[in-house]
Short mmCIF file of N, CA and C in Angstrom, two decimals:
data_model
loop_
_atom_site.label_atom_id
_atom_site.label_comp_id
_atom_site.label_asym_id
_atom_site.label_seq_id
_atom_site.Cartn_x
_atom_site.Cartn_y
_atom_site.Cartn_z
N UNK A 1 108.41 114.04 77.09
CA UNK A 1 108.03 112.71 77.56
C UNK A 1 108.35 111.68 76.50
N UNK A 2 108.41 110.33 76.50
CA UNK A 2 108.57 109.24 76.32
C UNK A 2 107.88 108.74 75.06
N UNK A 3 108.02 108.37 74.31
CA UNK A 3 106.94 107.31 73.36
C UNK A 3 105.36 107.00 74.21
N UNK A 4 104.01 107.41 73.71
CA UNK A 4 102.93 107.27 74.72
C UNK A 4 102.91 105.50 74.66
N UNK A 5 102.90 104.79 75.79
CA UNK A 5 103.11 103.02 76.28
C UNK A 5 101.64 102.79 76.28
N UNK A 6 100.83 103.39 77.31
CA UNK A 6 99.56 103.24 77.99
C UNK A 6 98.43 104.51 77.38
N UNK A 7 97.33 104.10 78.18
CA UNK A 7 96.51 105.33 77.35
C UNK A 7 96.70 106.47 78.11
N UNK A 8 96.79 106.41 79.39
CA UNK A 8 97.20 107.50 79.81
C UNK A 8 98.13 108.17 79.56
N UNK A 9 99.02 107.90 78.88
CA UNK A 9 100.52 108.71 78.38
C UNK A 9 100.02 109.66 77.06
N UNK A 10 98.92 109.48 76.82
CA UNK A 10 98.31 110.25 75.55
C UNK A 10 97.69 111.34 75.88
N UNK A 11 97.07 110.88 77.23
CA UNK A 11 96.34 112.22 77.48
C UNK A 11 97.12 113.72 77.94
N UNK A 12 97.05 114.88 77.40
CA UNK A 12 97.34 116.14 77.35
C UNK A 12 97.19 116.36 78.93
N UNK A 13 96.24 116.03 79.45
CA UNK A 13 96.27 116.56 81.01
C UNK A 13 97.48 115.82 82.06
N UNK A 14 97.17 114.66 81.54
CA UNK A 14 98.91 113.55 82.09
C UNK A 14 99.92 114.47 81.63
N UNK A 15 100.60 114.63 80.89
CA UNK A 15 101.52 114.92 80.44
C UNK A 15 101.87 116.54 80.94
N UNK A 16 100.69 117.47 81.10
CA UNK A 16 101.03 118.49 81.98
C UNK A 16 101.34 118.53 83.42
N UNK A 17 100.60 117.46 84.16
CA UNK A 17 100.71 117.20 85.50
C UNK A 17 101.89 116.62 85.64
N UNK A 18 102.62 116.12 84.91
CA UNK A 18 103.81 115.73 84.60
C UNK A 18 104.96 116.41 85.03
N UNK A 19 104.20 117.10 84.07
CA UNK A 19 105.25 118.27 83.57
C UNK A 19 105.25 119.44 84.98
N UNK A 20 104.26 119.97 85.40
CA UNK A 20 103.71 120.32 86.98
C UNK A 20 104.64 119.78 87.93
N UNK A 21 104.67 118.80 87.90
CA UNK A 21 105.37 117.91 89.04
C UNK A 21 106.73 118.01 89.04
N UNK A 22 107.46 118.47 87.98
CA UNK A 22 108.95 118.04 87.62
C UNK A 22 108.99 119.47 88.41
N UNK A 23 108.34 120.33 87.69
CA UNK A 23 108.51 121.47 88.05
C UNK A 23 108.83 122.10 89.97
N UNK A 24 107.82 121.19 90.29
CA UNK A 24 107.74 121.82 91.95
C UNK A 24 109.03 120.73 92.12
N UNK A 25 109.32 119.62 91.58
CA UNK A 25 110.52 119.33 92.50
C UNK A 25 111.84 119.82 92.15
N UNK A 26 111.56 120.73 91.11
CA UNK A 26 112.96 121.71 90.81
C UNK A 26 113.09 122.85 91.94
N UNK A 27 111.75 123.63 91.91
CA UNK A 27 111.38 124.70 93.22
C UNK A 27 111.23 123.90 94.58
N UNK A 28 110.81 122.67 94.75
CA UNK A 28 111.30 122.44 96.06
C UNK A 28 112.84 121.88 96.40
N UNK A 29 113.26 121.96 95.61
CA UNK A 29 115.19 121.63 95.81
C UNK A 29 115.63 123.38 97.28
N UNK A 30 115.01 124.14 96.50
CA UNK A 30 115.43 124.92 97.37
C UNK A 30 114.56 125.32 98.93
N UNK A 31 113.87 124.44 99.23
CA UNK A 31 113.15 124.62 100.34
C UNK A 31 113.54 123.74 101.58
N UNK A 32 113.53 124.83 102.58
CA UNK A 32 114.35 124.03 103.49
C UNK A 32 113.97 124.68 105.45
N UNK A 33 114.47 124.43 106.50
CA UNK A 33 113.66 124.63 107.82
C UNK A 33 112.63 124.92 107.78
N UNK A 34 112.16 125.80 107.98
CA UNK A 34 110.52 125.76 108.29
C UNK A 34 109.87 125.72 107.44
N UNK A 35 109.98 125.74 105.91
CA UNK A 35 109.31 125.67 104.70
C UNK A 35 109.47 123.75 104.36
N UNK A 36 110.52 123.07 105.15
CA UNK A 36 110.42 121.36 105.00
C UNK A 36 108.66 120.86 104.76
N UNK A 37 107.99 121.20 105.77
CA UNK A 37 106.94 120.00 106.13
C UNK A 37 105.92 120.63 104.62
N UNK A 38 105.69 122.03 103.83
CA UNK A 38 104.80 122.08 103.22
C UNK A 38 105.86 121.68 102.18
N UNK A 39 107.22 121.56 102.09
CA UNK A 39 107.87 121.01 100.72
C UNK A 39 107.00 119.56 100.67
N UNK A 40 107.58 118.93 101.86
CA UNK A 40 107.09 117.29 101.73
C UNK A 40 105.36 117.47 100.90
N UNK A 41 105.07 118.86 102.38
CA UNK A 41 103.33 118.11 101.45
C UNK A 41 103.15 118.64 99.61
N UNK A 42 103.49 118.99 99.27
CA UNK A 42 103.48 120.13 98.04
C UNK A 42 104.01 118.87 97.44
N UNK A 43 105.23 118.53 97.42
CA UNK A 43 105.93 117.19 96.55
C UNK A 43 104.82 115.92 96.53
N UNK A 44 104.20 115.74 97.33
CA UNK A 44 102.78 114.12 97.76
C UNK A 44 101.92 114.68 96.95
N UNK A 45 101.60 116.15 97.24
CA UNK A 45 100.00 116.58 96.60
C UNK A 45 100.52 116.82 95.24
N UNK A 46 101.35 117.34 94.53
CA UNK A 46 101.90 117.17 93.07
C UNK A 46 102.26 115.69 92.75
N UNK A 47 102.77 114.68 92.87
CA UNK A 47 102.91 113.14 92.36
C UNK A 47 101.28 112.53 92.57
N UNK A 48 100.50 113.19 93.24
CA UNK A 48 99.30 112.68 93.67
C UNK A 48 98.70 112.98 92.17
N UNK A 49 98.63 114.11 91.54
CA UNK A 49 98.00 113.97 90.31
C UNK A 49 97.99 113.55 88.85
N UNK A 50 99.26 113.00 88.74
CA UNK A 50 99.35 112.43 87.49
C UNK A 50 99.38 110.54 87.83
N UNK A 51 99.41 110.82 89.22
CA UNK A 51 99.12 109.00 89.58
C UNK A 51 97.80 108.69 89.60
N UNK A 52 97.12 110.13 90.27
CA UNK A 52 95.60 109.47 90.04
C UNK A 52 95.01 109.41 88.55
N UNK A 53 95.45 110.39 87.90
CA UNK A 53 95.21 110.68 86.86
C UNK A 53 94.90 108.83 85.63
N UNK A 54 96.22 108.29 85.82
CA UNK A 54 96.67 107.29 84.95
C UNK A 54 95.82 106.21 86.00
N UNK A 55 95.61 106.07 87.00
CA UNK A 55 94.86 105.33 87.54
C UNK A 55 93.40 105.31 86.98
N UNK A 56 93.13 106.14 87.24
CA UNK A 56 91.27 106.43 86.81
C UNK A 56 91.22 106.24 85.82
N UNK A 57 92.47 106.53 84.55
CA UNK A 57 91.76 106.00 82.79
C UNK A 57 91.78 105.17 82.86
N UNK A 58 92.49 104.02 83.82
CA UNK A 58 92.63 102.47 84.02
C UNK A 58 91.39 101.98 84.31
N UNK A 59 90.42 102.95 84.86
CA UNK A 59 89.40 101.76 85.32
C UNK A 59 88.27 101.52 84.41
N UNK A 60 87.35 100.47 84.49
CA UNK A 60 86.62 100.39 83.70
C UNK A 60 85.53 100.95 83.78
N UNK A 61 84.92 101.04 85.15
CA UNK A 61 83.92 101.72 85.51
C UNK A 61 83.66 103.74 85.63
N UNK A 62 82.68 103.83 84.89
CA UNK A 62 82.92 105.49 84.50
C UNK A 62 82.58 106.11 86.19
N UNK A 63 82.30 105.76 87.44
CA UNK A 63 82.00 106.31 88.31
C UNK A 63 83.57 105.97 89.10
N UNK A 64 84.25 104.73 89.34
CA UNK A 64 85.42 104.96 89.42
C UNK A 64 86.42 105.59 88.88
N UNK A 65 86.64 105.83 87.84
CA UNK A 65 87.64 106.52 86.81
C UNK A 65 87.20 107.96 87.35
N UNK A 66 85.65 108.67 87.47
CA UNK A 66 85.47 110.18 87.72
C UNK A 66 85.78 109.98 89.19
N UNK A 67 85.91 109.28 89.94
CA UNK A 67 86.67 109.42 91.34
C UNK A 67 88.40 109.91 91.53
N UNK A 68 88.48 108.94 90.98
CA UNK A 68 89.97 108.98 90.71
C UNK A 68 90.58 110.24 89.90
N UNK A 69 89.66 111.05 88.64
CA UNK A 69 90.07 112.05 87.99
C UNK A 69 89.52 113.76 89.06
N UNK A 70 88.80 113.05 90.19
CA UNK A 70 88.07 114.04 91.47
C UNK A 70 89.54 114.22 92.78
N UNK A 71 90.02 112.83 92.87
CA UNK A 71 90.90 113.07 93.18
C UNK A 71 92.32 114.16 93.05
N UNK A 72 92.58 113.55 91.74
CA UNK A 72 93.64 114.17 91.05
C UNK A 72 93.16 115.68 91.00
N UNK A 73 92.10 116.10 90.47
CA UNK A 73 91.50 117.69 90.52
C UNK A 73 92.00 118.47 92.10
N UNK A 74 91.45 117.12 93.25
CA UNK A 74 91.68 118.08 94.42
C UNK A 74 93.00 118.04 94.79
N UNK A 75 93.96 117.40 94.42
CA UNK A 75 95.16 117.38 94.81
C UNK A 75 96.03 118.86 93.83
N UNK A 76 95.26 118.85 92.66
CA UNK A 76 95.82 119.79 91.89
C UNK A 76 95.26 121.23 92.89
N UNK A 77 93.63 121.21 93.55
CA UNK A 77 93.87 122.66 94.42
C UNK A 77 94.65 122.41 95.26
N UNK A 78 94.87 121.54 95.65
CA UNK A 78 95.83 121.60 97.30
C UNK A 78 97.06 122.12 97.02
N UNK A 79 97.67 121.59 95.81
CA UNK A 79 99.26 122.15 95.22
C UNK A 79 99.10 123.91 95.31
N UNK A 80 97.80 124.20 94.82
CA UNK A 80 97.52 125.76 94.26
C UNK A 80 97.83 126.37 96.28
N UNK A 81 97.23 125.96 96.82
CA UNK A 81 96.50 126.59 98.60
C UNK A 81 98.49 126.41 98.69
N UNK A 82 99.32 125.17 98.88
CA UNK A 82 100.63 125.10 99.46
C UNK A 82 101.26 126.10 98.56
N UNK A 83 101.23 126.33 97.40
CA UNK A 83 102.26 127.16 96.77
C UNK A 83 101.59 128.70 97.53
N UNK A 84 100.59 128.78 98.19
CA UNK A 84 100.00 130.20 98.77
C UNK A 84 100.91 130.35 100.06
N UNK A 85 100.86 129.62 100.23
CA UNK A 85 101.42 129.33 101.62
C UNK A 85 102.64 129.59 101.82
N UNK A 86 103.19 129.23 100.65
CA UNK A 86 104.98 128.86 100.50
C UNK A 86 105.33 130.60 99.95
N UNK A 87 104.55 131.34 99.52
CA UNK A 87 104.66 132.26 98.75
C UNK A 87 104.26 133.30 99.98
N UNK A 88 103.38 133.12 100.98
CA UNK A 88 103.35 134.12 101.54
C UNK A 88 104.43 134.06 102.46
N UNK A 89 105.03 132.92 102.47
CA UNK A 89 106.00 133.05 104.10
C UNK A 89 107.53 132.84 103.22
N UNK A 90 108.06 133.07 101.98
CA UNK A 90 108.74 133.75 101.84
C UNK A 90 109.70 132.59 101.03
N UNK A 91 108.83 131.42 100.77
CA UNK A 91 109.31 129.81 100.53
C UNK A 91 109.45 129.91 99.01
N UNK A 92 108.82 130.75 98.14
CA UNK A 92 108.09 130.98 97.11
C UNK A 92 107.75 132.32 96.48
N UNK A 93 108.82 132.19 95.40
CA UNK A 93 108.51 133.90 95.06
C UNK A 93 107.06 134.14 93.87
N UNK A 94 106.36 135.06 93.78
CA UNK A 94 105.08 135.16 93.78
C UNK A 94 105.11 135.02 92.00
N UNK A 95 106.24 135.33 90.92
CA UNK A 95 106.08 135.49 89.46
C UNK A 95 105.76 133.39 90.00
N UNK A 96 106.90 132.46 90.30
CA UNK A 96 106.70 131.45 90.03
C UNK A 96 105.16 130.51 90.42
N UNK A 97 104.63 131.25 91.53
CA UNK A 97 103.81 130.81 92.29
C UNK A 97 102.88 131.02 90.87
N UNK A 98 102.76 132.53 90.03
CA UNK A 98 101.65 132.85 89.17
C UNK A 98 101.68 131.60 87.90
N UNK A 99 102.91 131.08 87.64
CA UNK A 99 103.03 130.99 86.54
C UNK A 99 102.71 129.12 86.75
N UNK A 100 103.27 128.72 87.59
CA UNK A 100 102.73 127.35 88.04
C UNK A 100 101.07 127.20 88.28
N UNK A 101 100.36 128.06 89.13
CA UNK A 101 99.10 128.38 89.29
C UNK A 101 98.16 127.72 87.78
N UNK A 102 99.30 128.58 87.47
CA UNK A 102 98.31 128.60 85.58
C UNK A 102 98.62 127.54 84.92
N UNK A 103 99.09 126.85 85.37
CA UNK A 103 99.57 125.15 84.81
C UNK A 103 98.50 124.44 85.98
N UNK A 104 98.31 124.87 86.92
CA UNK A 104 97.35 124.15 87.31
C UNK A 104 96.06 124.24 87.02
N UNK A 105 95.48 126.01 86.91
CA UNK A 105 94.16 125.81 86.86
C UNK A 105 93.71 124.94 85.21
N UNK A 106 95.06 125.13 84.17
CA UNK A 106 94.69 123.89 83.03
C UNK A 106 94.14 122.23 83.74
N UNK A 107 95.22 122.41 84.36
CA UNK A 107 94.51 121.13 84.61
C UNK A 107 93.35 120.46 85.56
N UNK A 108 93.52 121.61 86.30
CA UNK A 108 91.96 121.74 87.24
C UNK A 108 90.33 121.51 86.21
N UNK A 109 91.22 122.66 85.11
CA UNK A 109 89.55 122.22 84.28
C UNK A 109 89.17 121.42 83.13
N UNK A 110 90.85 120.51 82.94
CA UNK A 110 90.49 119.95 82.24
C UNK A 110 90.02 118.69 83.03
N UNK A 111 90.58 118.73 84.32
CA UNK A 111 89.88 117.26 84.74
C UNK A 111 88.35 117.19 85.16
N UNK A 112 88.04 119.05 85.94
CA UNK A 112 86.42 118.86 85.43
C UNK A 112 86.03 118.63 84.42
N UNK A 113 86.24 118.70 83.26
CA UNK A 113 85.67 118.38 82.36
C UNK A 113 85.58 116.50 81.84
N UNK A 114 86.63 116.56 82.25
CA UNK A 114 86.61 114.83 82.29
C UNK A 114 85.90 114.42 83.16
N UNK A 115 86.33 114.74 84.43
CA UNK A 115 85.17 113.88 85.14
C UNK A 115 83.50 113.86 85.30
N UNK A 116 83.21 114.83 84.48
CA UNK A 116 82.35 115.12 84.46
C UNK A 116 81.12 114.33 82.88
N UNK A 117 82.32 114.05 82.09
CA UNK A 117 82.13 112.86 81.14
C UNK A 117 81.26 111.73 81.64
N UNK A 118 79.74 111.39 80.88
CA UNK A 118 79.52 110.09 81.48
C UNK A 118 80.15 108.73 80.44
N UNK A 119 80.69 109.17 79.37
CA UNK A 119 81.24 107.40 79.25
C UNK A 119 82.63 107.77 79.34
N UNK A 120 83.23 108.67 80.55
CA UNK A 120 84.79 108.73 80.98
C UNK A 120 85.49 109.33 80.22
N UNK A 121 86.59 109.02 80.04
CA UNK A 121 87.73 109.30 78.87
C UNK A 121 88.15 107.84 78.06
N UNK A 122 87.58 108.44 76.87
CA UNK A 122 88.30 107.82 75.35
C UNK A 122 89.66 107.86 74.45
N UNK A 123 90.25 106.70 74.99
CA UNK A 123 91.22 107.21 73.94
C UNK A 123 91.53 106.17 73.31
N UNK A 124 92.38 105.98 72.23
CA UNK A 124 92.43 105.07 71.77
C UNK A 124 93.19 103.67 71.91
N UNK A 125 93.13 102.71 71.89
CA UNK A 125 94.05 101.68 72.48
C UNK A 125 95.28 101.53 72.08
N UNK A 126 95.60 100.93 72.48
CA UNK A 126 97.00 100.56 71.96
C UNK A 126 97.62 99.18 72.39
N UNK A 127 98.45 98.67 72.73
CA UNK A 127 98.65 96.98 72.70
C UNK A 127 97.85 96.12 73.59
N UNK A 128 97.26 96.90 74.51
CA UNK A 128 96.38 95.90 75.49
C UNK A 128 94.90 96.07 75.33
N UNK A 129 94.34 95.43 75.94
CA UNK A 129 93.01 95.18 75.71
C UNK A 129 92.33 96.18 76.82
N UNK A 130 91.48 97.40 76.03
CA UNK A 130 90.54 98.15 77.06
C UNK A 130 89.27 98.09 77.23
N UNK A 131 88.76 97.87 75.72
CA UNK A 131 87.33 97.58 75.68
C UNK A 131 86.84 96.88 76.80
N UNK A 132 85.25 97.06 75.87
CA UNK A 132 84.11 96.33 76.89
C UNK A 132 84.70 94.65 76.90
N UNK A 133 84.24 94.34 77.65
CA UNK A 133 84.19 92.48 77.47
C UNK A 133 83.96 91.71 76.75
N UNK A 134 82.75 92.68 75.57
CA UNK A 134 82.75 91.73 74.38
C UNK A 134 82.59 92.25 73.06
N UNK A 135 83.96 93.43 73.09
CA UNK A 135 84.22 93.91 72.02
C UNK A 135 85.79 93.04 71.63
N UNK A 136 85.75 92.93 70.48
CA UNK A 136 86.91 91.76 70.06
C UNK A 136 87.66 92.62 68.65
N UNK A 137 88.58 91.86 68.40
CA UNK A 137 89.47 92.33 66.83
C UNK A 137 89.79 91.00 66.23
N UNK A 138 89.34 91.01 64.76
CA UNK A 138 90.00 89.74 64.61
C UNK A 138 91.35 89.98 64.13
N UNK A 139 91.87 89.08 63.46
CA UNK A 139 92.79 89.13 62.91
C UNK A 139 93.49 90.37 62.09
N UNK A 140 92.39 91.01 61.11
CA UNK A 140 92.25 92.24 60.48
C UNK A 140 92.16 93.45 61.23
N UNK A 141 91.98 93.36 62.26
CA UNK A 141 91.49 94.43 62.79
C UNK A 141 90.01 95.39 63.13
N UNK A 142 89.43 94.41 62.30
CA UNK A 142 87.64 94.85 62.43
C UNK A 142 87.31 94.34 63.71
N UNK A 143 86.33 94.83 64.41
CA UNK A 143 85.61 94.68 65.21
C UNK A 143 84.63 93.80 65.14
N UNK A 144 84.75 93.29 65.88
CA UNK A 144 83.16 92.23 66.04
C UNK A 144 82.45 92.03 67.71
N UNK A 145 81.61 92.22 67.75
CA UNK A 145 81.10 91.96 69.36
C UNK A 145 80.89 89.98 69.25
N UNK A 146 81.13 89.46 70.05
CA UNK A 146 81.03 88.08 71.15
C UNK A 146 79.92 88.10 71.88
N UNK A 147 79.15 87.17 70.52
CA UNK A 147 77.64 86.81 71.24
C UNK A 147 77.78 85.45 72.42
N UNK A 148 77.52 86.44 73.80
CA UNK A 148 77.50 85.45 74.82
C UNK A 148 76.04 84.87 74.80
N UNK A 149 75.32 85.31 74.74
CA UNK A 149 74.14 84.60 74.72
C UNK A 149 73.78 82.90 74.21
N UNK A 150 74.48 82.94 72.68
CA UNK A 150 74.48 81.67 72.36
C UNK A 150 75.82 80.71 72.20
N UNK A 151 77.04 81.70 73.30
CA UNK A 151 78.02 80.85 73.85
C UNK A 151 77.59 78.96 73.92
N UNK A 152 76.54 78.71 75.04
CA UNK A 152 76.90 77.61 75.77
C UNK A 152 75.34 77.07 75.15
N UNK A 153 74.84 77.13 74.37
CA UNK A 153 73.46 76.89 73.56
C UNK A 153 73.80 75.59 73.70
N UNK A 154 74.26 75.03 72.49
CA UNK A 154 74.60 73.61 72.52
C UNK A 154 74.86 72.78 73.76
N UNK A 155 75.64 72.94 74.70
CA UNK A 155 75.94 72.36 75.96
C UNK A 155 74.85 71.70 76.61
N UNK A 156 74.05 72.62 76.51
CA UNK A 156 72.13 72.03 76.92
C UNK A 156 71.75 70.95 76.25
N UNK A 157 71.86 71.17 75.22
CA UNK A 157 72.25 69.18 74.54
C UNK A 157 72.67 68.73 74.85
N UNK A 158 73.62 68.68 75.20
CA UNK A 158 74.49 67.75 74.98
C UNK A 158 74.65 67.36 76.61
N UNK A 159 74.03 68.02 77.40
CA UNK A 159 73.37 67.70 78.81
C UNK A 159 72.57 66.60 79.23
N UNK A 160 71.25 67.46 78.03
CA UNK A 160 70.12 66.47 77.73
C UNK A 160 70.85 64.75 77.27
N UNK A 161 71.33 64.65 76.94
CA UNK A 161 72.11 63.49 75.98
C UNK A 161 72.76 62.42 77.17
N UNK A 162 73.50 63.18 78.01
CA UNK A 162 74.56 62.47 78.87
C UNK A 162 73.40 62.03 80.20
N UNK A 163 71.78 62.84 80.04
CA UNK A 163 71.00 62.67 81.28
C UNK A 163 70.56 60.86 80.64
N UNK A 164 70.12 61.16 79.47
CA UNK A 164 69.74 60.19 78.74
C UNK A 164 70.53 58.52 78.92
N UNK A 165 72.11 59.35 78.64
CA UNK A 165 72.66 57.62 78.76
C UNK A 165 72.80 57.26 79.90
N UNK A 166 72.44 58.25 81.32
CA UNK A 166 72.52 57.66 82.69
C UNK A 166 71.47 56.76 82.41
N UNK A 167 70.16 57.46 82.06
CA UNK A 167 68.68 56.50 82.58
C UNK A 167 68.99 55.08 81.52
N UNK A 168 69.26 54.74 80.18
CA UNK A 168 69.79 53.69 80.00
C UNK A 168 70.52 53.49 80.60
N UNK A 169 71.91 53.35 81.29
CA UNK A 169 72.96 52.77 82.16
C UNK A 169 72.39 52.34 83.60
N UNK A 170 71.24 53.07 83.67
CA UNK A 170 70.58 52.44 85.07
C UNK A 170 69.63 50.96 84.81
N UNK A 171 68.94 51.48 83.88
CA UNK A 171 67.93 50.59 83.04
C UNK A 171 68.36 48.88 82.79
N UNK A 172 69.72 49.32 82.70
CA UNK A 172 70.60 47.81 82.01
C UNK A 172 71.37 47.27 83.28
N UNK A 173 71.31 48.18 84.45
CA UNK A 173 72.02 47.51 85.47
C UNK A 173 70.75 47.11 86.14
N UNK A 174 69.45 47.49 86.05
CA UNK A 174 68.41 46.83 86.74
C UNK A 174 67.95 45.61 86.25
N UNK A 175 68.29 45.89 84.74
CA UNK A 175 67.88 43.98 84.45
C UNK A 175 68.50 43.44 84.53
N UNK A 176 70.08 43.53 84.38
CA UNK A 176 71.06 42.44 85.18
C UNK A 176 70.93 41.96 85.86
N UNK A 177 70.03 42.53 87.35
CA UNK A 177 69.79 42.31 89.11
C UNK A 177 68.71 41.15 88.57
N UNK A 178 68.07 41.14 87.94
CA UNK A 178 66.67 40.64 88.10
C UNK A 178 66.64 39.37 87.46
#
């Protein structure tokens, strides 16, 4: 694979499902009449897991991200049930079926194990911004959290202030009238 871009390109389970995927569309090159419709599904349910995969580290929320890594898990059994399928009816010879299997159940448990994470998957950043909302870098690179709290403190003054020069500006147009 590539230089890792995103955080998902780091993770070990991406990069096998990856690698999974290249694989069945080398073994489905040779599948063909009545073995077509589980090629198609076998090719959807393999691209299905390294898309959900990179999706779910995307999200911010740890109950979305373990959806998305629940996903990708069940798409990884579904690949396991079609290569059964493909293997019993003659689509699929049984050493490749074993040896793919075992590239999946890696990644079957590594995504239980992720999803099963309550603050998700960690990894480390890289040019874009993942953190929380008010985790920051300055210049150096240290961390500092962004006290929202006393964001807009002042503003309340300076509220108070502008209420103030209405009631004079009214004050001075009433003694004009009079």
């Amino acid at each position: 694979m590539s230089e890792p871009i995103f955080d998902h390109d780091r993770l070990d389970v991406y990069r096998l499902a990856v690698e999974y995927t290249a694989e069945a569309f080398r073994m489905a090159q040779r599948l063909s009449g009545p073995h077509r419709h589980a090629r198609d599904q076998w090719l959807r349910a393999g691209q299905s897991i390294p898309l959900n995969i990179a999706e779910g580290n995307g999200k911010r929320s740890a109950t979305d991200r373990a959806r998305f890594l629940d996903i990708a898990r069940g798409s990884a059994l579904e690949c396991a049930a079609i290569q059964d399928v493909l293997t019993a009816s003659g689509g699929l010879d049984a050493e490749s079926n074993l040896g793919m299997k075992r590239k999946l159940q890696r990644i079957v448990s590594m995504l239980t194990r992720m999803a099963m994470k309550p603050d998700g998957v960690a990894e480390a950043e890289t040019g874009y911004r993942v953190g929380g909302a008010d985790d920051y870098e300055d210049e150096d690179g240290d961390d500092y959290d962004y006290d929202y709290e006393h964001e807009h403190e002042h503003e309340h003054e300076h509220e108070h202030e502008h209420e103030h020069e209405h009631e004079h500006e009214h004050e001075h147009r009433f003694a004009e009238h009079e």
